[in-house]
Amino acid sequence: MKYFEGIRRKFFGETEPKTEAGGQDDLVDTAPLPANILQTVEGDLRSGGYYAGGAQVTGRQRKENEDSLLVLTTSEIGEDSMPEFGLFCVADGAGGHGHGELASALALRTVARYLIKEQFLQQLDPLGRSSTLSVKEIMHRAFELADSTVNTGAKGGLTTLTTVLLHGNHLTIGHVGDTRAYLIHGGRIQLATRDHSVPWRLVEIGQLTPEEARKHPQRNLLWNAVGKGENLFVDVFTYPVPSGGYLLLCSDGLWSEILDSDLPQFTEKFIDPYVTCEAMVQQADFSSGSDNITAVLVAFSAEYGKDRQYPSSEYFPGPGS
């Protein structure tokens, strides 16, 4: 099973076997990308009823890229197949001297490894053993582990992190910082996370509008980030999968340049998620290019989940629910 071998190599340190020229890793590398080069990632597992892609640019005015992204999709077809599992992450590091890019990569990989171990590998257990922890508890522990890893492994580095776990017909979002998750359906968009920034706190208490916060001079001032080492606050929300709709993750380099209300236009114009992400990041780069820009988009078929009976899940409504 080539896909599973890829997971073991990337997350559990196993040696990669030699492959013929032209072979590709099954898991997207999270290393930062060269400056001013548009990179896209495309998921090719469509049979499960969803399709994912991502794109990233450093930004015309930036020399270093401190964003990281991860797109992990799975699919199993059979009489007794397991629920769909997907993992999608965007992280935006800060810290200088390379610590920002290290922080974002460490946080993303740590969370991914823990979630794969506690969720996906549990589903593959031939004896049917499962974790005694709830999905919410697993997500919290993953972020706490990432916080400790960044604090010790990237001294002086901090990072935002938004992680979405697709399990069956639910999306559980773990979130710290001001990277964002959106749900798009029927031409309407819902912000599924809240920014852990000073301006957004002013929005929550009614002193600013979201549009004023978007261009506020202190919009990058965060009160919460992975790597702070103490009093980390992790938001965990669970939503039903938007069948026939989309999940969008992005860094502030995207949402600060494209209005929320304009984002559905991209999903209406383009078919494939990776092409849509490419168009989004190029538009944001053209508008400013003053920051790293990252987007991950997951498209769900209108029939997603209708042919299966999934177990019930805890529901943790997010902002605006």
PDB file of C-alpha atoms in Angstrom, residues 27 30 37 56 62 65 90 94 97 155 243 247 274 283-285 292 299 311:
ATOM      1  CA  LEU A  27       2.619  13.136   1.144  1.00  0.00           C
ATOM      2  CA  THR A  30       5.997  21.008   4.150  1.00  0.00           C
ATOM      3  CA  ILE A  37       7.741  30.739  -7.293  1.00  0.00           C
ATOM      4  CA  GLN A  56       1.550  29.092  -2.232  1.00  0.00           C
ATOM      5  CA  ARG A  62       9.146  39.113   0.463  1.00  0.00           C
ATOM      6  CA  ASN A  65       8.700  32.127   2.998  1.00  0.00           C
ATOM      7  CA  VAL A  90      -1.875  25.956   7.022  1.00  0.00           C
ATOM      8  CA  ALA A  94       7.285  34.460  12.525  1.00  0.00           C
ATOM      9  CA  HIS A  97      16.690  34.231  11.393  1.00  0.00           C
ATOM     10  CA  LYS A 155      13.760  29.250  19.902  1.00  0.00           C
ATOM     11  CA  SER A 243     -21.777  18.554   0.754  1.00  0.00           C
ATOM     12  CA  LEU A 247     -13.503  24.130   2.833  1.00  0.00           C
ATOM     13  CA  TYR A 274      -5.641  23.488  -7.074  1.00  0.00           C
ATOM     14  CA  GLN A 283      -4.660  37.651  -7.197  1.00  0.00           C
ATOM     15  CA  ALA A 284      -3.450  38.362  -3.645  1.00  0.00           C
ATOM     16  CA  ASP A 285       0.141  38.604  -4.841  1.00  0.00           C
ATOM     17  CA  ASN A 292       3.560  35.054   2.141  1.00  0.00           C
ATOM     18  CA  ALA A 299     -14.185  20.429  -2.657  1.00  0.00           C
ATOM     19  CA  PRO A 311     -21.287   7.362  13.622  1.00  0.00           C
TER      20      PRO A 311
END
